[in-house]
JSON list of C-alpha atoms and ligand atoms in Angstrom, two decimals:
[
{"chain": "B", "resi": 1, "resn": "UNK", "atom": "CA", "xyz": [158.81, 78.20, 125.85]},
{"chain": "B", "resi": 2, "resn": "UNK", "atom": "CA", "xyz": [158.17, 81.93, 125.48]},
{"chain": "B", "resi": 3, "resn": "UNK", "atom": "CA", "xyz": [158.28, 84.22, 128.68]},
{"chain": "B", "resi": 4, "resn": "UNK", "atom": "CA", "xyz": [154.85, 85.21, 129.97]},
{"chain": "B", "resi": 5, "resn": "UNK", "atom": "CA", "xyz": [155.78, 88.73, 128.85]},
{"chain": "B", "resi": 6, "resn": "UNK", "atom": "CA", "xyz": [156.68, 87.84, 125.21]},
{"chain": "B", "resi": 7, "resn": "UNK", "atom": "CA", "xyz": [153.47, 85.62, 125.02]},
{"chain": "B", "resi": 8, "resn": "UNK", "atom": "CA", "xyz": [151.21, 88.49, 125.96]},
{"chain": "B", "resi": 9, "resn": "UNK", "atom": "CA", "xyz": [153.01, 90.66, 123.33]},
{"chain": "B", "resi": 10, "resn": "UNK", "atom": "CA", "xyz": [152.32, 87.70, 120.78]},
{"chain": "B", "resi": 11, "resn": "UNK", "atom": "CA", "xyz": [148.64, 87.64, 121.95]},
{"chain": "B", "resi": 12, "resn": "UNK", "atom": "CA", "xyz": [148.05, 91.12, 120.39]},
{"chain": "B", "resi": 13, "resn": "UNK", "atom": "CA", "xyz": [149.29, 90.08, 116.73]},
{"chain": "B", "resi": 14, "resn": "UNK", "atom": "CA", "xyz": [146.65, 89.83, 114.34]},
{"chain": "B", "resi": 15, "resn": "UNK", "atom": "CA", "xyz": [146.30, 86.51, 112.36]},
{"chain": "B", "resi": 16, "resn": "UNK", "atom": "CA", "xyz": [148.26, 86.85, 109.28]},
{"chain": "B", "resi": 17, "resn": "UNK", "atom": "CA", "xyz": [150.05, 89.83, 109.98]},
{"chain": "B", "resi": 18, "resn": "UNK", "atom": "CA", "xyz": [153.44, 90.67, 108.58]},
{"chain": "B", "resi": 19, "resn": "UNK", "atom": "CA", "xyz": [155.70, 91.40, 111.52]},
{"chain": "B", "resi": 20, "resn": "UNK", "atom": "CA", "xyz": [158.90, 93.33, 112.23]},
{"chain": "B", "resi": 21, "resn": "UNK", "atom": "CA", "xyz": [160.22, 92.42, 115.53]},
{"chain": "B", "resi": 22, "resn": "UNK", "atom": "CA", "xyz": [162.88, 95.30, 116.34]},
{"chain": "B", "resi": 23, "resn": "UNK", "atom": "CA", "xyz": [165.56, 94.40, 118.94]},
{"chain": "B", "resi": 24, "resn": "UNK", "atom": "CA", "xyz": [164.47, 90.75, 118.41]},
{"chain": "B", "resi": 25, "resn": "UNK", "atom": "CA", "xyz": [167.58, 89.13, 120.16]},
{"chain": "B", "resi": 26, "resn": "UNK", "atom": "CA", "xyz": [167.03, 85.67, 119.97]},
{"chain": "B", "resi": 27, "resn": "UNK", "atom": "CA", "xyz": [163.85, 86.04, 117.60]},
{"chain": "B", "resi": 28, "resn": "UNK", "atom": "CA", "xyz": [161.99, 84.05, 120.07]},
{"chain": "B", "resi": 29, "resn": "UNK", "atom": "CA", "xyz": [158.89, 86.21, 119.33]},
{"chain": "B", "resi": 30, "resn": "UNK", "atom": "CA", "xyz": [158.79, 85.78, 115.55]},
{"chain": "B", "resi": 31, "resn": "UNK", "atom": "CA", "xyz": [159.75, 82.13, 115.63]},
{"chain": "B", "resi": 32, "resn": "UNK", "atom": "CA", "xyz": [156.96, 81.54, 118.12]},
{"chain": "B", "resi": 33, "resn": "UNK", "atom": "CA", "xyz": [154.35, 83.54, 115.98]},
{"chain": "B", "resi": 34, "resn": "UNK", "atom": "CA", "xyz": [155.30, 81.53, 112.77]},
{"chain": "B", "resi": 35, "resn": "UNK", "atom": "CA", "xyz": [155.37, 78.18, 114.71]},
{"chain": "B", "resi": 36, "resn": "UNK", "atom": "CA", "xyz": [152.04, 78.82, 116.21]},
{"chain": "B", "resi": 37, "resn": "UNK", "atom": "CA", "xyz": [150.70, 79.64, 112.71]},
{"chain": "B", "resi": 38, "resn": "UNK", "atom": "CA", "xyz": [149.37, 83.04, 113.68]},
{"chain": "B", "resi": 39, "resn": "UNK", "atom": "CA", "xyz": [151.71, 84.59, 111.00]},
{"chain": "B", "resi": 40, "resn": "UNK", "atom": "CA", "xyz": [153.78, 83.35, 107.93]},
{"chain": "B", "resi": 41, "resn": "UNK", "atom": "CA", "xyz": [156.11, 85.96, 107.38]},
{"chain": "B", "resi": 42, "resn": "UNK", "atom": "CA", "xyz": [158.45, 88.23, 109.86]},
{"chain": "B", "resi": 43, "resn": "UNK", "atom": "CA", "xyz": [161.29, 90.22, 109.88]},
{"chain": "B", "resi": 44, "resn": "UNK", "atom": "CA", "xyz": [163.79, 90.35, 112.92]},
{"chain": "B", "resi": 45, "resn": "UNK", "atom": "CA", "xyz": [165.83, 93.43, 113.33]},
{"chain": "B", "resi": 46, "resn": "UNK", "atom": "CA", "xyz": [168.99, 93.65, 115.60]},
{"chain": "B", "resi": 47, "resn": "UNK", "atom": "CA", "xyz": [171.52, 96.44, 115.76]},
{"chain": "B", "resi": 48, "resn": "UNK", "atom": "CA", "xyz": [173.88, 94.55, 117.67]},
{"chain": "B", "resi": 49, "resn": "UNK", "atom": "CA", "xyz": [176.27, 91.80, 116.03]},
{"chain": "B", "resi": 50, "resn": "UNK", "atom": "CA", "xyz": [175.92, 89.06, 119.08]},
{"chain": "B", "resi": 51, "resn": "UNK", "atom": "CA", "xyz": [172.13, 89.17, 119.09]},
{"chain": "B", "resi": 52, "resn": "UNK", "atom": "CA", "xyz": [171.97, 89.24, 115.53]},
{"chain": "B", "resi": 53, "resn": "UNK", "atom": "CA", "xyz": [173.90, 86.25, 115.21]},
{"chain": "B", "resi": 54, "resn": "UNK", "atom": "CA", "xyz": [171.77, 84.22, 118.04]},
{"chain": "B", "resi": 55, "resn": "UNK", "atom": "CA", "xyz": [168.52, 85.40, 116.11]},
{"chain": "B", "resi": 56, "resn": "UNK", "atom": "CA", "xyz": [170.07, 84.00, 112.77]},
{"chain": "B", "resi": 57, "resn": "UNK", "atom": "CA", "xyz": [171.07, 80.71, 114.68]},
{"chain": "B", "resi": 58, "resn": "UNK", "atom": "CA", "xyz": [167.65, 80.36, 116.41]},
{"chain": "B", "resi": 59, "resn": "UNK", "atom": "CA", "xyz": [165.87, 80.89, 112.99]},
{"chain": "B", "resi": 60, "resn": "UNK", "atom": "CA", "xyz": [167.84, 78.44, 111.26]},
{"chain": "B", "resi": 61, "resn": "UNK", "atom": "CA", "xyz": [167.65, 75.97, 113.94]},
{"chain": "B", "resi": 62, "resn": "UNK", "atom": "CA", "xyz": [164.03, 75.92, 113.72]},
{"chain": "B", "resi": 63, "resn": "UNK", "atom": "CA", "xyz": [163.80, 75.80, 110.18]},
{"chain": "B", "resi": 64, "resn": "UNK", "atom": "CA", "xyz": [162.43, 79.36, 109.45]},
{"chain": "B", "resi": 65, "resn": "UNK", "atom": "CA", "xyz": [164.69, 80.90, 107.16]},
{"chain": "B", "resi": 66, "resn": "UNK", "atom": "CA", "xyz": [162.09, 81.03, 104.51]},
{"chain": "B", "resi": 67, "resn": "UNK", "atom": "CA", "xyz": [159.77, 82.81, 106.68]},
{"chain": "B", "resi": 68, "resn": "UNK", "atom": "CA", "xyz": [161.65, 85.07, 109.01]},
{"chain": "B", "resi": 69, "resn": "UNK", "atom": "CA", "xyz": [164.31, 87.61, 107.70]},
{"chain": "B", "resi": 70, "resn": "UNK", "atom": "CA", "xyz": [166.91, 88.51, 110.21]},
{"chain": "B", "resi": 71, "resn": "UNK", "atom": "CA", "xyz": [168.59, 91.67, 109.34]},
{"chain": "B", "resi": 72, "resn": "UNK", "atom": "CA", "xyz": [171.42, 93.61, 111.06]},
{"chain": "B", "resi": 73, "resn": "UNK", "atom": "CA", "xyz": [170.10, 97.25, 111.14]},
{"chain": "B", "resi": 74, "resn": "UNK", "atom": "CA", "xyz": [169.41, 100.15, 113.43]},
{"chain": "B", "resi": 75, "resn": "UNK", "atom": "CA", "xyz": [165.64, 100.18, 114.40]},
{"chain": "B", "resi": 76, "resn": "UNK", "atom": "CA", "xyz": [163.25, 100.41, 111.47]},
{"chain": "B", "resi": 77, "resn": "UNK", "atom": "CA", "xyz": [165.98, 100.29, 109.06]},
{"chain": "B", "resi": 78, "resn": "UNK", "atom": "CA", "xyz": [165.59, 96.48, 109.09]},
{"chain": "B", "resi": 79, "resn": "UNK", "atom": "CA", "xyz": [162.19, 96.95, 107.36]},
{"chain": "B", "resi": 80, "resn": "UNK", "atom": "CA", "xyz": [162.20, 97.06, 103.43]},
{"chain": "B", "resi": 81, "resn": "UNK", "atom": "CA", "xyz": [159.13, 98.33, 101.46]},
{"chain": "B", "resi": 82, "resn": "UNK", "atom": "CA", "xyz": [158.97, 95.07, 99.68]},
{"chain": "B", "resi": 83, "resn": "UNK", "atom": "CA", "xyz": [158.47, 93.23, 103.06]},
{"chain": "B", "resi": 84, "resn": "UNK", "atom": "CA", "xyz": [154.86, 94.68, 103.28]},
{"chain": "B", "resi": 85, "resn": "UNK", "atom": "CA", "xyz": [155.24, 94.97, 107.09]},
{"chain": "B", "resi": 86, "resn": "UNK", "atom": "CA", "xyz": [151.81, 95.95, 108.81]},
{"chain": "B", "resi": 87, "resn": "UNK", "atom": "CA", "xyz": [152.90, 95.19, 112.34]},
{"chain": "B", "resi": 88, "resn": "UNK", "atom": "CA", "xyz": [155.85, 96.32, 114.51]},
{"chain": "B", "resi": 89, "resn": "UNK", "atom": "CA", "xyz": [156.67, 94.86, 117.65]},
{"chain": "B", "resi": 90, "resn": "UNK", "atom": "CA", "xyz": [159.38, 96.49, 120.18]},
{"chain": "B", "resi": 91, "resn": "UNK", "atom": "CA", "xyz": [159.92, 94.74, 123.46]},
{"chain": "B", "resi": 92, "resn": "UNK", "atom": "CA", "xyz": [162.30, 94.85, 126.13]},
{"chain": "B", "resi": 93, "resn": "UNK", "atom": "CA", "xyz": [163.69, 98.37, 125.93]},
{"chain": "B", "resi": 94, "resn": "UNK", "atom": "CA", "xyz": [163.04, 101.61, 127.80]},
{"chain": "B", "resi": 95, "resn": "UNK", "atom": "CA", "xyz": [160.18, 103.87, 126.39]},
{"chain": "B", "resi": 96, "resn": "UNK", "atom": "CA", "xyz": [162.37, 106.60, 125.28]},
{"chain": "B", "resi": 97, "resn": "UNK", "atom": "CA", "xyz": [164.56, 104.29, 123.24]},
{"chain": "B", "resi": 98, "resn": "UNK", "atom": "CA", "xyz": [161.37, 102.75, 121.83]},
{"chain": "B", "resi": 99, "resn": "UNK", "atom": "CA", "xyz": [160.06, 106.45, 120.84]},
{"chain": "B", "resi": 100, "resn": "UNK", "atom": "CA", "xyz": [163.50, 107.18, 119.26]},
{"chain": "B", "resi": 101, "resn": "UNK", "atom": "CA", "xyz": [163.31, 104.14, 117.07]},
{"chain": "B", "resi": 102, "resn": "UNK", "atom": "CA", "xyz": [159.69, 104.95, 115.94]},
{"chain": "B", "resi": 103, "resn": "UNK", "atom": "CA", "xyz": [160.82, 108.34, 115.15]},
{"chain": "B", "resi": 104, "resn": "UNK", "atom": "CA", "xyz": [163.84, 107.70, 113.19]},
{"chain": "B", "resi": 105, "resn": "UNK", "atom": "CA", "xyz": [162.39, 106.28, 109.99]},
{"chain": "B", "resi": 106, "resn": "UNK", "atom": "CA", "xyz": [158.85, 107.70, 109.74]},
{"chain": "B", "resi": 107, "resn": "UNK", "atom": "CA", "xyz": [158.51, 106.54, 106.22]},
{"chain": "B", "resi": 108, "resn": "UNK", "atom": "CA", "xyz": [158.49, 102.94, 107.43]},
{"chain": "B", "resi": 109, "resn": "UNK", "atom": "CA", "xyz": [155.64, 103.45, 109.71]},
{"chain": "B", "resi": 110, "resn": "UNK", "atom": "CA", "xyz": [153.42, 104.65, 106.64]},
{"chain": "B", "resi": 111, "resn": "UNK", "atom": "CA", "xyz": [152.38, 101.08, 105.80]},
{"chain": "B", "resi": 112, "resn": "UNK", "atom": "CA", "xyz": [151.94, 100.00, 109.61]},
{"chain": "B", "resi": 113, "resn": "UNK", "atom": "CA", "xyz": [148.63, 99.67, 111.13]},
{"chain": "B", "resi": 114, "resn": "UNK", "atom": "CA", "xyz": [149.69, 98.16, 114.48]},
{"chain": "B", "resi": 115, "resn": "UNK", "atom": "CA", "xyz": [152.33, 99.01, 116.96]},
{"chain": "B", "resi": 116, "resn": "UNK", "atom": "CA", "xyz": [152.88, 96.45, 119.99]},
{"chain": "B", "resi": 117, "resn": "UNK", "atom": "CA", "xyz": [155.27, 98.17, 122.32]},
{"chain": "B", "resi": 118, "resn": "UNK", "atom": "CA", "xyz": [156.43, 96.76, 125.54]},
{"chain": "B", "resi": 119, "resn": "UNK", "atom": "CA", "xyz": [158.48, 99.40, 127.34]},
{"chain": "B", "resi": 120, "resn": "UNK", "atom": "CA", "xyz": [160.59, 98.11, 130.44]},
{"chain": "B", "resi": 121, "resn": "UNK", "atom": "CA", "xyz": [160.42, 101.74, 131.88]},
{"chain": "B", "resi": 122, "resn": "UNK", "atom": "CA", "xyz": [158.83, 105.25, 130.97]},
{"chain": "B", "resi": 123, "resn": "UNK", "atom": "CA", "xyz": [155.59, 103.99, 129.25]},
{"chain": "B", "resi": 124, "resn": "UNK", "atom": "CA", "xyz": [154.61, 107.62, 129.50]},
{"chain": "B", "resi": 125, "resn": "UNK", "atom": "CA", "xyz": [156.98, 108.94, 126.76]},
{"chain": "B", "resi": 126, "resn": "UNK", "atom": "CA", "xyz": [155.21, 106.20, 124.36]},
{"chain": "B", "resi": 127, "resn": "UNK", "atom": "CA", "xyz": [151.76, 107.39, 125.27]},
{"chain": "B", "resi": 128, "resn": "UNK", "atom": "CA", "xyz": [152.89, 111.08, 124.78]},
{"chain": "B", "resi": 129, "resn": "UNK", "atom": "CA", "xyz": [154.45, 110.20, 121.27]},
{"chain": "B", "resi": 130, "resn": "UNK", "atom": "CA", "xyz": [151.24, 108.41, 120.23]},
{"chain": "B", "resi": 131, "resn": "UNK", "atom": "CA", "xyz": [149.09, 111.14, 121.27]},
{"chain": "B", "resi": 132, "resn": "UNK", "atom": "CA", "xyz": [151.12, 113.60, 119.18]},
{"chain": "B", "resi": 133, "resn": "UNK", "atom": "CA", "xyz": [151.59, 111.21, 116.21]},
{"chain": "B", "resi": 134, "resn": "UNK", "atom": "CA", "xyz": [147.86, 110.12, 115.56]},
{"chain": "B", "resi": 135, "resn": "UNK", "atom": "CA", "xyz": [147.99, 106.69, 117.22]},
{"chain": "B", "resi": 136, "resn": "UNK", "atom": "CA", "xyz": [145.42, 105.65, 119.58]},
{"chain": "B", "resi": 137, "resn": "UNK", "atom": "CA", "xyz": [145.73, 103.10, 122.29]},
{"chain": "B", "resi": 138, "resn": "UNK", "atom": "CA", "xyz": [143.75, 100.12, 121.45]},
{"chain": "B", "resi": 139, "resn": "UNK", "atom": "CA", "xyz": [144.66, 98.00, 124.50]},
{"chain": "B", "resi": 140, "resn": "UNK", "atom": "CA", "xyz": [147.16, 98.07, 127.47]},
{"chain": "B", "resi": 141, "resn": "UNK", "atom": "CA", "xyz": [148.50, 95.26, 129.91]},
{"chain": "B", "resi": 142, "resn": "UNK", "atom": "CA", "xyz": [150.46, 95.48, 133.07]},
{"chain": "B", "resi": 143, "resn": "UNK", "atom": "CA", "xyz": [151.85, 92.21, 134.18]},
{"chain": "B", "resi": 144, "resn": "UNK", "atom": "CA", "xyz": [154.37, 90.82, 136.86]},
{"chain": "B", "resi": 145, "resn": "UNK", "atom": "CA", "xyz": [157.07, 88.27, 135.82]},
{"chain": "B", "resi": 146, "resn": "UNK", "atom": "CA", "xyz": [160.26, 87.25, 137.76]},
{"chain": "B", "resi": 147, "resn": "UNK", "atom": "CA", "xyz": [159.56, 90.30, 140.14]},
{"chain": "B", "resi": 148, "resn": "UNK", "atom": "CA", "xyz": [159.47, 93.02, 137.43]},
{"chain": "B", "resi": 149, "resn": "UNK", "atom": "CA", "xyz": [156.60, 94.67, 136.37]},
{"chain": "B", "resi": 150, "resn": "UNK", "atom": "CA", "xyz": [156.09, 95.29, 132.50]},
{"chain": "B", "resi": 151, "resn": "UNK", "atom": "CA", "xyz": [153.55, 97.21, 130.41]},
{"chain": "B", "resi": 152, "resn": "UNK", "atom": "CA", "xyz": [152.58, 96.38, 126.88]},
{"chain": "B", "resi": 153, "resn": "UNK", "atom": "CA", "xyz": [150.87, 99.00, 124.81]},
{"chain": "B", "resi": 154, "resn": "UNK", "atom": "CA", "xyz": [148.97, 98.17, 121.63]},
{"chain": "B", "resi": 155, "resn": "UNK", "atom": "CA", "xyz": [148.44, 100.92, 119.22]},
{"chain": "B", "resi": 156, "resn": "UNK", "atom": "CA", "xyz": [146.65, 101.60, 115.87]},
{"chain": "B", "resi": 157, "resn": "UNK", "atom": "CA", "xyz": [145.90, 104.78, 114.16]},
{"chain": "B", "resi": 158, "resn": "UNK", "atom": "CA", "xyz": [143.21, 107.14, 115.57]},
{"chain": "B", "resi": 159, "resn": "UNK", "atom": "CA", "xyz": [142.75, 110.16, 117.65]},
{"chain": "B", "resi": 160, "resn": "UNK", "atom": "CA", "xyz": [142.50, 109.89, 121.41]},
{"chain": "B", "resi": 161, "resn": "UNK", "atom": "CA", "xyz": [142.70, 112.52, 124.19]},
{"chain": "B", "resi": 162, "resn": "UNK", "atom": "CA", "xyz": [144.29, 111.55, 127.57]},
{"chain": "B", "resi": 163, "resn": "UNK", "atom": "CA", "xyz": [144.50, 113.45, 130.83]},
{"chain": "B", "resi": 164, "resn": "UNK", "atom": "CA", "xyz": [147.86, 113.92, 132.83]},
{"chain": "B", "resi": 165, "resn": "UNK", "atom": "CA", "xyz": [147.15, 111.05, 135.05]},
{"chain": "B", "resi": 166, "resn": "UNK", "atom": "CA", "xyz": [146.13, 108.79, 131.88]},
{"chain": "B", "resi": 167, "resn": "UNK", "atom": "CA", "xyz": [149.48, 109.64, 130.20]},
{"chain": "B", "resi": 168, "resn": "UNK", "atom": "CA", "xyz": [151.32, 108.56, 132.97]},
{"chain": "B", "resi": 169, "resn": "UNK", "atom": "CA", "xyz": [149.25, 105.52, 134.05]},
{"chain": "B", "resi": 170, "resn": "UNK", "atom": "CA", "xyz": [147.58, 104.48, 131.01]},
{"chain": "B", "resi": 171, "resn": "UNK", "atom": "CA", "xyz": [143.66, 104.85, 130.68]},
{"chain": "B", "resi": 172, "resn": "UNK", "atom": "CA", "xyz": [143.24, 101.06, 130.16]},
{"chain": "B", "resi": 173, "resn": "UNK", "atom": "CA", "xyz": [145.33, 100.35, 133.15]},
{"chain": "B", "resi": 174, "resn": "UNK", "atom": "CA", "xyz": [143.63, 102.62, 135.33]},
{"chain": "B", "resi": 175, "resn": "UNK", "atom": "CA", "xyz": [140.31, 101.01, 134.23]},
{"chain": "B", "resi": 176, "resn": "UNK", "atom": "CA", "xyz": [141.60, 97.47, 134.83]},
{"chain": "B", "resi": 177, "resn": "UNK", "atom": "CA", "xyz": [143.30, 98.35, 138.12]},
{"chain": "B", "resi": 178, "resn": "UNK", "atom": "CA", "xyz": [145.17, 95.15, 138.33]},
{"chain": "B", "resi": 179, "resn": "UNK", "atom": "CA", "xyz": [147.20, 93.78, 141.18]},
{"chain": "B", "resi": 180, "resn": "UNK", "atom": "CA", "xyz": [150.44, 94.82, 139.45]},
{"chain": "B", "resi": 181, "resn": "UNK", "atom": "CA", "xyz": [149.18, 98.26, 138.74]},
{"chain": "B", "resi": 182, "resn": "UNK", "atom": "CA", "xyz": [148.29, 98.71, 142.21]},
{"chain": "B", "resi": 183, "resn": "UNK", "atom": "CA", "xyz": [151.81, 97.19, 143.34]},
{"chain": "B", "resi": 184, "resn": "UNK", "atom": "CA", "xyz": [153.74, 99.37, 140.85]},
{"chain": "B", "resi": 185, "resn": "UNK", "atom": "CA", "xyz": [152.04, 102.73, 141.87]},
{"chain": "B", "resi": 186, "resn": "UNK", "atom": "CA", "xyz": [152.07, 102.04, 145.48]},
{"chain": "B", "resi": 187, "resn": "UNK", "atom": "CA", "xyz": [155.89, 101.58, 145.29]},
{"chain": "B", "resi": 188, "resn": "UNK", "atom": "CA", "xyz": [156.31, 104.69, 143.33]},
{"chain": "B", "resi": 189, "resn": "UNK", "atom": "CA", "xyz": [154.33, 106.82, 145.71]},
{"chain": "B", "resi": 190, "resn": "UNK", "atom": "CA", "xyz": [156.30, 105.35, 148.79]},
{"chain": "B", "resi": 191, "resn": "UNK", "atom": "CA", "xyz": [159.59, 106.16, 146.93]},
{"chain": "B", "resi": 192, "resn": "UNK", "atom": "CA", "xyz": [158.48, 109.64, 145.98]},
{"chain": "B", "resi": 193, "resn": "UNK", "atom": "CA", "xyz": [157.24, 110.13, 149.57]},
{"chain": "B", "resi": 194, "resn": "UNK", "atom": "CA", "xyz": [160.75, 109.14, 151.05]},
{"chain": "B", "resi": 195, "resn": "UNK", "atom": "CA", "xyz": [162.36, 111.55, 148.55]},
{"chain": "B", "resi": 196, "resn": "UNK", "atom": "CA", "xyz": [160.11, 114.22, 149.75]},
{"chain": "B", "resi": 197, "resn": "UNK", "atom": "CA", "xyz": [160.94, 113.70, 153.23]},
{"chain": "B", "resi": 198, "resn": "UNK", "atom": "CA", "xyz": [164.75, 113.93, 152.27]},
{"chain": "B", "resi": 199, "resn": "UNK", "atom": "CA", "xyz": [164.14, 117.07, 150.43]},
{"chain": "B", "resi": 200, "resn": "UNK", "atom": "CA", "xyz": [162.28, 118.65, 153.38]},
{"chain": "B", "resi": 201, "resn": "UNK", "atom": "CA", "xyz": [165.09, 118.14, 155.51]},
{"chain": "B", "resi": 202, "resn": "UNK", "atom": "CA", "xyz": [167.46, 119.97, 152.73]},
{"chain": "B", "resi": 203, "resn": "UNK", "atom": "CA", "xyz": [167.82, 123.64, 152.62]},
{"chain": "B", "resi": 204, "resn": "UNK", "atom": "CA", "xyz": [165.09, 125.18, 150.40]},
{"chain": "B", "resi": 205, "resn": "UNK", "atom": "CA", "xyz": [166.79, 126.46, 147.57]},
{"chain": "B", "resi": 206, "resn": "UNK", "atom": "CA", "xyz": [164.72, 127.16, 144.48]},
{"chain": "B", "resi": 207, "resn": "UNK", "atom": "CA", "xyz": [166.04, 124.10, 142.78]},
{"chain": "B", "resi": 208, "resn": "UNK", "atom": "CA", "xyz": [164.88, 121.89, 145.85]},
{"chain": "B", "resi": 209, "resn": "UNK", "atom": "CA", "xyz": [161.82, 123.77, 146.08]},
{"chain": "B", "resi": 210, "resn": "UNK", "atom": "CA", "xyz": [160.75, 123.01, 142.64]},
{"chain": "B", "resi": 211, "resn": "UNK", "atom": "CA", "xyz": [161.67, 119.47, 142.91]},
{"chain": "B", "resi": 212, "resn": "UNK", "atom": "CA", "xyz": [159.40, 119.15, 145.95]},
{"chain": "B", "resi": 213, "resn": "UNK", "atom": "CA", "xyz": [156.53, 120.74, 144.14]},
{"chain": "B", "resi": 214, "resn": "UNK", "atom": "CA", "xyz": [156.94, 118.29, 141.20]},
{"chain": "B", "resi": 215, "resn": "UNK", "atom": "CA", "xyz": [156.80, 115.43, 143.48]},
{"chain": "B", "resi": 216, "resn": "UNK", "atom": "CA", "xyz": [153.99, 116.67, 145.45]},
{"chain": "B", "resi": 217, "resn": "UNK", "atom": "CA", "xyz": [152.11, 116.93, 142.23]},
{"chain": "B", "resi": 218, "resn": "UNK", "atom": "CA", "xyz": [153.02, 113.40, 141.22]},
{"chain": "B", "resi": 219, "resn": "UNK", "atom": "CA", "xyz": [151.87, 112.09, 144.54]},
{"chain": "B", "resi": 220, "resn": "UNK", "atom": "CA", "xyz": [148.59, 114.07, 144.28]},
{"chain": "B", "resi": 221, "resn": "UNK", "atom": "CA", "xyz": [148.13, 112.91, 140.55]},
{"chain": "B", "resi": 222, "resn": "UNK", "atom": "CA", "xyz": [148.80, 109.26, 140.93]},
{"chain": "B", "resi": 223, "resn": "UNK", "atom": "CA", "xyz": [147.32, 109.02, 144.61]},
{"chain": "B", "resi": 224, "resn": "UNK", "atom": "CA", "xyz": [144.02, 110.53, 143.23]},
{"chain": "B", "resi": 225, "resn": "UNK", "atom": "CA", "xyz": [143.61, 107.70, 140.63]},
{"chain": "O", "resi": 301, "resn": "SAM", "atom": "N1", "xyz": [162.79, 92.06, 122.15]},
{"chain": "O", "resi": 301, "resn": "SAM", "atom": "C1", "xyz": [163.62, 90.93, 123.08]},
{"chain": "O", "resi": 301, "resn": "SAM", "atom": "C2", "xyz": [162.82, 90.80, 124.50]},
{"chain": "O", "resi": 301, "resn": "SAM", "atom": "O1", "xyz": [161.81, 91.39, 124.56]},
{"chain": "O", "resi": 301, "resn": "SAM", "atom": "O2", "xyz": [163.02, 89.78, 125.00]},
{"chain": "O", "resi": 301, "resn": "SAM", "atom": "C3", "xyz": [164.88, 91.49, 123.62]},
{"chain": "O", "resi": 301, "resn": "SAM", "atom": "C4", "xyz": [164.98, 92.38, 124.28]},
{"chain": "O", "resi": 301, "resn": "SAM", "atom": "S1", "xyz": [166.75, 92.98, 124.62]},
{"chain": "O", "resi": 301, "resn": "SAM", "atom": "C5", "xyz": [166.65, 93.49, 126.26]},
{"chain": "O", "resi": 301, "resn": "SAM", "atom": "C6", "xyz": [166.66, 94.44, 123.77]},
{"chain": "O", "resi": 301, "resn": "SAM", "atom": "C7", "xyz": [167.36, 94.41, 122.13]},
{"chain": "O", "resi": 301, "resn": "SAM", "atom": "O3", "xyz": [167.24, 95.35, 121.51]},
{"chain": "O", "resi": 301, "resn": "SAM", "atom": "C8", "xyz": [168.99, 93.96, 122.49]},
{"chain": "O", "resi": 301, "resn": "SAM", "atom": "O4", "xyz": [169.24, 92.71, 121.71]},
{"chain": "O", "resi": 301, "resn": "SAM", "atom": "C9", "xyz": [169.63, 95.10, 121.58]},
{"chain": "O", "resi": 301, "resn": "SAM", "atom": "O5", "xyz": [170.72, 94.76, 120.94]},
{"chain": "O", "resi": 301, "resn": "SAM", "atom": "C10", "xyz": [168.47, 95.59, 120.56]},
{"chain": "O", "resi": 301, "resn": "SAM", "atom": "N2", "xyz": [168.49, 96.73, 120.23]},
{"chain": "O", "resi": 301, "resn": "SAM", "atom": "C11", "xyz": [168.49, 98.19, 121.01]},
{"chain": "O", "resi": 301, "resn": "SAM", "atom": "N3", "xyz": [168.53, 99.19, 120.29]},
{"chain": "O", "resi": 301, "resn": "SAM", "atom": "C12", "xyz": [168.26, 98.80, 119.07]},
{"chain": "O", "resi": 301, "resn": "SAM", "atom": "C13", "xyz": [168.02, 99.42, 117.91]},
{"chain": "O", "resi": 301, "resn": "SAM", "atom": "N4", "xyz": [168.20, 100.82, 117.65]},
{"chain": "O", "resi": 301, "resn": "SAM", "atom": "N5", "xyz": [167.78, 98.75, 116.61]},
{"chain": "O", "resi": 301, "resn": "SAM", "atom": "C14", "xyz": [167.72, 97.50, 116.84]},
{"chain": "O", "resi": 301, "resn": "SAM", "atom": "N6", "xyz": [167.88, 96.64, 118.07]},
{"chain": "O", "resi": 301, "resn": "SAM", "atom": "C15", "xyz": [168.04, 97.29, 119.00]}
]
C-alpha cells in the first residue's frame, strides 16, 4: 500500500499522463499509477545502484516492465525525448536537491506541462525557482505522516506573483490553514524564538546582530500570517 504522502502525490497526476518519477527508489509511485489505470507509461529514474535495482525488481515483480522503464541516471537524464514525458514527479528529497535536478537538464522540461514536487524540507527554494522560471503553483498540500510534515507542490506553466510570506509558506497553504500548517509554523516560530533568546545573551557582534535581525524578521513575517 502506498504511503499517504505518495498517494497524495499520485492524486495530482492527470489521467493518461506520461510520468517520469525521478529518485523513484522502489518505483512504488509509478507502479501504483499504472496499476490504478491512471497512466499507462512511465519512466522511473534512480541515480543510486541499490534503489535502481529495487525499482527494477519491483517493476518486474508486478509485471509492469512493458509500461515502466527503469533507468539508472542522474536526475532528468533518465528521460529520453522519445518517452514523450509530460509530467515529472520528484518526491522525498530536500527542496534544494529537487531544484538542482530541475536546473541540470532544462531541455527535458520543454515538453513537460506539470511538475509534482514533494520536498521534505525547504519548499521555499522550489517556489523561488518556479517564480523565476515561469511556473505557477496550481495547488499545494501539507500533510502529516509518521510525525513528519510534508509539502507537495503542483506546478504548471504560467506567471504568478508571490509575497515574501507566500514564498516561505505557500499561498495555497496559507489560505487552507490546515492543522499541519499551523503545527509546522508554530514550531518554527518557537524554535526561532529560542535561538533569539540565546543570541540575546551573546555578545552583540555585527554577525550576531545580523542573525538576530534576520530571526526577528522571520518571526514577524510568519507570525503575521
Ligand atoms: N521518491 C521516493 C519517495 O518519495 O518515497 C523515494 C525517496 S528517497 C528518500 C530519495 C531517492 O532519490 C533515493 O533513492 C536517491 O537515490 C534518489 N536520488 C537522489 N538524487 C538523485 C538524482 N540526482 N537523480 C536520481 N535519483 C536521485
